[in-house]
Short mmCIF file of C-alpha atoms in Angstrom, two decimals:
data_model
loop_
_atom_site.label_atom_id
_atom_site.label_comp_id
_atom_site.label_asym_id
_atom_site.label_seq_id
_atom_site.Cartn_x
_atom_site.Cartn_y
_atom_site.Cartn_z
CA UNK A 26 77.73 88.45 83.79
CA UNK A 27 81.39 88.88 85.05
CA UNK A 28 79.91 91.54 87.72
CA UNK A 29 77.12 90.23 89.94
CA UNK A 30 75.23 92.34 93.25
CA UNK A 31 74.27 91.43 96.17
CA UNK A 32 71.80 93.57 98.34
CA UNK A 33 70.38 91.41 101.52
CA UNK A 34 69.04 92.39 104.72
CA UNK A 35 69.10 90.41 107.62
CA UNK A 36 67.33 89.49 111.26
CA UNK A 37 69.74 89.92 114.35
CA UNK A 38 69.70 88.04 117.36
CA UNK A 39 70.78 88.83 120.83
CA UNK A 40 73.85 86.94 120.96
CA UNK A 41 75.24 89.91 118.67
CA UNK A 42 76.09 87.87 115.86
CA UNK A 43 74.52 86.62 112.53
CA UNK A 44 75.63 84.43 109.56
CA UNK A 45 73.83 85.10 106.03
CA UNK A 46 74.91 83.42 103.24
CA UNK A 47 75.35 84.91 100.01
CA UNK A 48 75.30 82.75 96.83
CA UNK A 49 75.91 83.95 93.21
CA UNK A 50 75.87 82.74 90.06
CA UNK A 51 79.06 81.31 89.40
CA UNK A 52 82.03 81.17 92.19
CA UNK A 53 83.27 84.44 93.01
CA UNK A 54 86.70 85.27 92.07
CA UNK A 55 87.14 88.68 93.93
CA UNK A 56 84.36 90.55 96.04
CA UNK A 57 84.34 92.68 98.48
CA UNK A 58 81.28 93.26 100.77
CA UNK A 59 80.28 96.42 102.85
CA UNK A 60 77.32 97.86 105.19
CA UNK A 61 74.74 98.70 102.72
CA UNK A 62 72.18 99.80 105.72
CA UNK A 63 71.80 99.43 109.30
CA UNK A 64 68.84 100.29 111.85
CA UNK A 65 69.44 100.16 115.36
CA UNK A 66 67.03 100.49 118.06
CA UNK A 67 66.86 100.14 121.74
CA UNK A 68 63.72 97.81 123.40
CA UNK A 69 61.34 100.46 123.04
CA UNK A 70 60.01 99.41 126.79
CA UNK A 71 63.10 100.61 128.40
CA UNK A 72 62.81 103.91 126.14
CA UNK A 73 65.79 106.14 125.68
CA UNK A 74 69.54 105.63 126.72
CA UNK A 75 72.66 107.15 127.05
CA UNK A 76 75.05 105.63 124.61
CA UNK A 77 78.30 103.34 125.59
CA UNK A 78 79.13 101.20 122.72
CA UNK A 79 78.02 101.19 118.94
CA UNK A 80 79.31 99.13 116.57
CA UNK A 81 79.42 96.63 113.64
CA UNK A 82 81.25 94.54 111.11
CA UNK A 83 80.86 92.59 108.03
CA UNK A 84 83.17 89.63 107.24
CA UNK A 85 82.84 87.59 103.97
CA UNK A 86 84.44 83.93 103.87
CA UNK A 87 83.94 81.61 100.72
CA UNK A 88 81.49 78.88 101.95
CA UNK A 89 81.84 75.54 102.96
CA UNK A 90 79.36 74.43 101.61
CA UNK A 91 78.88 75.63 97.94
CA UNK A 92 81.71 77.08 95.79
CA UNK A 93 79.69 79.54 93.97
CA UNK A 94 78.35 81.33 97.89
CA UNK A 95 80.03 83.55 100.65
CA UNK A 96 79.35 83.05 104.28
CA UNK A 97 79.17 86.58 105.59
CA UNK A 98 79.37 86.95 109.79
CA UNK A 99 78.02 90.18 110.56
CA UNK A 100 78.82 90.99 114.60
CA UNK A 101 76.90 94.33 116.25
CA UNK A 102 76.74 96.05 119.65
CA UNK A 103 74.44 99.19 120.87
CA UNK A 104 74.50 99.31 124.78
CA UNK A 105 74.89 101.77 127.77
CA UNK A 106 76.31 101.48 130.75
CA UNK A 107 73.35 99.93 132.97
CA UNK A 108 73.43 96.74 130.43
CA UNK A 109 70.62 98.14 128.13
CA UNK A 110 71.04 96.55 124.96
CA UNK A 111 70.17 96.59 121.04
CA UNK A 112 66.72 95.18 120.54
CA UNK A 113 67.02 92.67 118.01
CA UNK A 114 63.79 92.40 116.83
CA UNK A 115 63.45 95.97 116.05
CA UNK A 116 67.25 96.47 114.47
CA UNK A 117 68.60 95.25 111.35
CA UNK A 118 71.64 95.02 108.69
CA UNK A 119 71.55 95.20 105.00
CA UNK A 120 74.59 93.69 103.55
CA UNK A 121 76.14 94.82 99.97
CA UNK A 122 78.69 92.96 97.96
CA UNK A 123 80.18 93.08 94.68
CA UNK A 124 81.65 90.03 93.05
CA UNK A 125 83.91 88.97 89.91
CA UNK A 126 82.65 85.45 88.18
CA UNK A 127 84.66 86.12 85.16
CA UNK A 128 88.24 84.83 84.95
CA UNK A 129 90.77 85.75 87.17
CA UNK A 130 91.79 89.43 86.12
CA UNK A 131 94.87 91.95 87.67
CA UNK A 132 93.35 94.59 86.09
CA UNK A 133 90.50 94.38 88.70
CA UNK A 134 91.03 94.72 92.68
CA UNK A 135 87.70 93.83 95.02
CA UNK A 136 89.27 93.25 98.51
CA UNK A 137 88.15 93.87 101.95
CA UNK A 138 91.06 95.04 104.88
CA UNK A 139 91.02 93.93 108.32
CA UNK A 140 92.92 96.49 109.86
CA UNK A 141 91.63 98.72 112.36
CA UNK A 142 91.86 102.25 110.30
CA UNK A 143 91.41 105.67 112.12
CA UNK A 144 92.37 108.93 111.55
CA UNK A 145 96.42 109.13 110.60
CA UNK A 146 96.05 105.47 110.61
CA UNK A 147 95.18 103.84 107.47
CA UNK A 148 95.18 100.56 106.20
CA UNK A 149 97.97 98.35 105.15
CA UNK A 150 98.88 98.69 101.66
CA UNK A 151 97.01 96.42 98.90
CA UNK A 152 98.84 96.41 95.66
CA UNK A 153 96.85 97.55 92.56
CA UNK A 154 97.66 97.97 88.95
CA UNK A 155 98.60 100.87 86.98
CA UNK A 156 96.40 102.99 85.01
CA UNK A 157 93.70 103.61 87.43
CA UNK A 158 90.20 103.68 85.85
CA UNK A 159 88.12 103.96 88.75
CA UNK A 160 88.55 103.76 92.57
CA UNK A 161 86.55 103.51 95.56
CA UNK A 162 86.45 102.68 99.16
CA UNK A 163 83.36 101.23 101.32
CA UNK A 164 82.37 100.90 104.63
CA UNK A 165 82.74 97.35 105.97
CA UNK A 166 82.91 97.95 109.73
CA UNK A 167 83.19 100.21 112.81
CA UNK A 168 83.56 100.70 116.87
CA UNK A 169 82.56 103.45 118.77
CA UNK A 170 83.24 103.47 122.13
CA UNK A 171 83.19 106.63 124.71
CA UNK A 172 86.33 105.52 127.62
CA UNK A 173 85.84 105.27 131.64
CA UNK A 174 83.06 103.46 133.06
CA UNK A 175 80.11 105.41 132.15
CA UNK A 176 77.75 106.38 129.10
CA UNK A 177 77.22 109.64 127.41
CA UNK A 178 74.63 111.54 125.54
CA UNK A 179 75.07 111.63 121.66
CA UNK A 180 76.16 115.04 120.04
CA UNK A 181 77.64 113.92 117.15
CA UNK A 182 78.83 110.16 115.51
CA UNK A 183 80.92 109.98 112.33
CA UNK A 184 82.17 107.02 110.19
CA UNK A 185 83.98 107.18 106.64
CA UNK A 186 86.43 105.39 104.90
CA UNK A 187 87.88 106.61 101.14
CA UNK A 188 90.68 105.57 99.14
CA UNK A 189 94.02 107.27 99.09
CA UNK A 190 96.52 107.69 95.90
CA UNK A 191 97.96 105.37 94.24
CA UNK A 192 101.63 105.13 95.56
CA UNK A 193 103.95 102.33 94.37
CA UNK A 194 101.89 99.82 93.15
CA UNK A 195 99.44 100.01 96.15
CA UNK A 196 96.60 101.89 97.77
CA UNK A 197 95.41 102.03 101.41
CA UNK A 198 92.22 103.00 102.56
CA UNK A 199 92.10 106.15 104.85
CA UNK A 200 89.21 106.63 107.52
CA UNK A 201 87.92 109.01 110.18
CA UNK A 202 86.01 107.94 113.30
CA UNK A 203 84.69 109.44 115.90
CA UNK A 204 81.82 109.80 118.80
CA UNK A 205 81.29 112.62 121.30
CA UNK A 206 78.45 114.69 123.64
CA UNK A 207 78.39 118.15 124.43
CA UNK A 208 80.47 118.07 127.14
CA UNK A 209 83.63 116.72 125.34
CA UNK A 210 82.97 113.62 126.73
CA UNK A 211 84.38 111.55 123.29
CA UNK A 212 86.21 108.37 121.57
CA UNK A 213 89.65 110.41 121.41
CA UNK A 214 91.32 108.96 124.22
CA UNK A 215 92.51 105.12 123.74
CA UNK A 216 93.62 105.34 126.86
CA UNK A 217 90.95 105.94 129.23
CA UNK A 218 89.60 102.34 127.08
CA UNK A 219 87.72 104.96 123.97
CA UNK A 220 87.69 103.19 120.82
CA UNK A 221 87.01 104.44 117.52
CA UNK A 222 87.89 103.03 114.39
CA UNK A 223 86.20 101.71 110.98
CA UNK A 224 87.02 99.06 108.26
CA UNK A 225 87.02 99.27 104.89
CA UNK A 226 86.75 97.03 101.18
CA UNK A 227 88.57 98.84 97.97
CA UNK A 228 87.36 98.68 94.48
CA UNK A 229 89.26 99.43 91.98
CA UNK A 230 89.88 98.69 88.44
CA UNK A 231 92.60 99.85 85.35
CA UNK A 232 92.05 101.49 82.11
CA UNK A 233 93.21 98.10 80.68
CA UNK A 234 90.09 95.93 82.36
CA UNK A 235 88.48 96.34 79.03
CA UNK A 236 84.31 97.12 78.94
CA UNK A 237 82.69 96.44 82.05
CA UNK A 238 79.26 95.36 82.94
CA UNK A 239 78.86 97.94 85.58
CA UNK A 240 77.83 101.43 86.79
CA UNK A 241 79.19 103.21 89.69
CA UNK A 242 77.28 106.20 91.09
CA UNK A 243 78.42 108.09 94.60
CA UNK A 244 76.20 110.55 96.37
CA UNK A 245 78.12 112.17 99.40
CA UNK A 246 76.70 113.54 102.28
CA UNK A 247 73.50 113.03 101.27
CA UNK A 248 70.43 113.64 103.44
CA UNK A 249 67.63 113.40 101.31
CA UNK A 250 65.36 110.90 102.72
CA UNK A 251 64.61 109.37 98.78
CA UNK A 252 67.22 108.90 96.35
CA UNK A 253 66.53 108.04 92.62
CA UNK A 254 69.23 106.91 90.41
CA UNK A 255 68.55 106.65 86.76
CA UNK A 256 69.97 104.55 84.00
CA UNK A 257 70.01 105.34 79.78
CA UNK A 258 69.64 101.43 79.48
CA UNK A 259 68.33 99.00 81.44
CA UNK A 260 70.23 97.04 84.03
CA UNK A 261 70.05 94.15 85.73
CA UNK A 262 70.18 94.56 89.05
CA UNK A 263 71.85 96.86 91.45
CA UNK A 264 73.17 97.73 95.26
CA UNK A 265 74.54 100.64 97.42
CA UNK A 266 77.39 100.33 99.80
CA UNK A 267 77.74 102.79 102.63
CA UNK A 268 80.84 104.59 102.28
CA UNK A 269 80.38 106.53 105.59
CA UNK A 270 77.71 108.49 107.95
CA UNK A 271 77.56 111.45 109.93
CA UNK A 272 74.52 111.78 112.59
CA UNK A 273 73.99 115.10 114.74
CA UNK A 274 71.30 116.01 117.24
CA UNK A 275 73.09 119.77 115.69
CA UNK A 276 73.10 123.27 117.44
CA UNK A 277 70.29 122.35 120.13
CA UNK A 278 72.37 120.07 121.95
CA UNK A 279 73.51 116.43 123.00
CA UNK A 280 70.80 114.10 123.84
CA UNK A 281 69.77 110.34 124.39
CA UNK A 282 69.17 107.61 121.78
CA UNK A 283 66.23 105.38 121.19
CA UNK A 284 66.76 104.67 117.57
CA UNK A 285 70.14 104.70 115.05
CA UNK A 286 70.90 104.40 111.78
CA UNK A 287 72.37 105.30 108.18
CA UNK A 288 71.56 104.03 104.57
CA UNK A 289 68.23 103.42 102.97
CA UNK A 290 65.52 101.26 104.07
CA UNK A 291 64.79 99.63 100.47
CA UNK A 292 66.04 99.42 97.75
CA UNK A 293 63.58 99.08 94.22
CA UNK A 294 64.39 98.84 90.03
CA UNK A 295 61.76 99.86 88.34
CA UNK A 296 59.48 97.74 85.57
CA UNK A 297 61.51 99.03 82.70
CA UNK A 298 64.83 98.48 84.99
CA UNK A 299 65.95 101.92 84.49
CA UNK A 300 65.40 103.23 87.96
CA UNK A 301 66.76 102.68 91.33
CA UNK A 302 64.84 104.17 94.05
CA UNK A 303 66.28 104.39 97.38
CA UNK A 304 64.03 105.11 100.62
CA UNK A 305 65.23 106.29 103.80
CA UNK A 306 68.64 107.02 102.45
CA UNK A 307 70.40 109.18 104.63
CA UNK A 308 71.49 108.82 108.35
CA UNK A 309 69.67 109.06 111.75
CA UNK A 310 68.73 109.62 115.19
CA UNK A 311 66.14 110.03 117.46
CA UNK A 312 65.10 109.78 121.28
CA UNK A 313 62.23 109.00 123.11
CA UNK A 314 61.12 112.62 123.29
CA UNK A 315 60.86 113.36 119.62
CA UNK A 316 64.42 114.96 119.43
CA UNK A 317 65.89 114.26 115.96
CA UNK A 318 69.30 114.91 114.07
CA UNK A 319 69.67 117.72 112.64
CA UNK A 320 69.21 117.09 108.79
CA UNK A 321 71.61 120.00 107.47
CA UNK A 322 74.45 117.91 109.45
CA UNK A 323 73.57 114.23 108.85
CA UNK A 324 74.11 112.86 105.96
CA UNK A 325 74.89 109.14 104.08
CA UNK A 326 78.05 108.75 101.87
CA UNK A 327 76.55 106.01 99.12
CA UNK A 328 78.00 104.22 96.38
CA UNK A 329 75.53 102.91 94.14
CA UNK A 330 76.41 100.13 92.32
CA UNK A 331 74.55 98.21 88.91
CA UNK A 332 75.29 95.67 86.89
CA UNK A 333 74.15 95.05 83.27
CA UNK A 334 73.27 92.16 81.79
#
């Protein structure tokens, strides 16, 4: 099993950070982890808010305390302006990674960038090998942020990350980011104090990595509330990685936000493990008055991921 998936979800708290540990089979040699799903909610007594601040990360460290586990940090904000805050009991984050046990390999690249990536901004090179096979780019992080003092409605919220070409040796991962009402109130301008950026992990493996215990199956822009992914054979388990979002209240108009969120709820595998069923799969929105995004503009970008045995 020189491929293993991870798919967890996880509690938050309301210090705005939580640790999960991840352990595999054998010690991971690469990985790279990503947002698989996230739900967040304001305390439903306060109802509805205008939006200041959204964002969240996921950070994988080997662990301390066992060779063959990661220690992920995952770190989250959803607040206004009048120090409303994300509920935590109602809110959570479902964490994907993908990890190598096999021996070490160049042919195969799983790597997670720190850098703060934007439009025209992408990340830092990271060197890959020739004869590309297969590429991709997921969603590890992101930080919306409207500028000034004050909070906004929510028109529109976008978050992607993909990989660029291969370009001497080395890919980086391009993004887009953005946030903004109906009154052009946005995350454009870094200096009024906007911010608006995403991280991102790359995958990516050569012609010359030989036969590979896993699948790799992307649905863009989805927004079908179920997703079903089938298999010829069976496999042995599997994951999806967000690779961006796009929420939109649409043509009627900015509005406020009670609830927030992109990827699927849960994630099953069938009896006869040919069948990955994905529920609540695309992206989100809603306020306290029934007000919903508009489904023909919101949409998931997923990478669905499964390993065989």
């Amino acid at each position: 099993m020189p491929f293993q998936v991870m798919w967890k979800q996880t509690a938050l708290s309301s210090s705005g950070t939580t640790t999960v540990r991840l352990t595999f089979d054998k010690k991971p040699i690469q990985y790279v982890v990503g947002i698989g799903a996230y739900s967040f909610e304001f305390n439903q007594d306060d109802g509805d808010q205008h939006i200041k601040e959204i964002s969240l990360t996921v950070k994988a460290t080997p662990s301390g305390g066992s060779d063959n586990a990661l220690d992920v940090t995952v770190t989250y904000t959803l607040d206004d302006a009048s120090y409303n805050n994300l509920d935590p009991d109602s809110s959570s984050v479902t964490i994907a990674a993908l990890a190598w046990l096999g021996t070490n390999s160049d042919q195969i690249v799983l790597q997670n960038s720190g850098d703060l990536i934007s439009q025209g901004n992408p990340s830092s090179p990271i060197g890959v090998p020739g004869s590309e096979a297969y590429k991709a780019a997921v969603l590890s992080g992101f930080d919306l942020k409207y500028g000034g003092q004050d909070d906004e409605h929510l028109l529109d919220l976008k978050t992607e990350v993909y990989p660029g070409s291969v370009s001497a040796g080395a890919i980086q991962i391009l993004g887009d980011a953005y946030m903004e009402d109906s009154s052009k109130n946005n995350t454009g301008d870094a200096s009024s104090g906007a911010v608006a950026w995403v991280n991102g992990g790359l995958i990516y493996y050569s012609t010359k990595a030989g036969t590979l215990n896993v699948d790799f199956q992307s649905f863009p822009q989805n927004n079908k509330s179920d997703l079903t992914v089938t298999y010829d054979t069976a496999i042995s388990d599997a994951t999806v990685f967000l690779m961006g979002e796009r929420v939109s209240y649409g043509s009627g108009g900015d509005n406020h936000v009670y609830r927030l969120g992109a990827g699927p709820s849960t994630l099953t595998i069938s009896d006869d493990k040919k069948t990955v069923t994905l529920t609540d799969a695309s992206a989100s929105v809603q306020d306290a008055s029934d007000h919903h995004q508009d489904g023909s503009q919101s949409y998931a970008n997923l990478l669905v991921v499964a390993t065989y045995a």
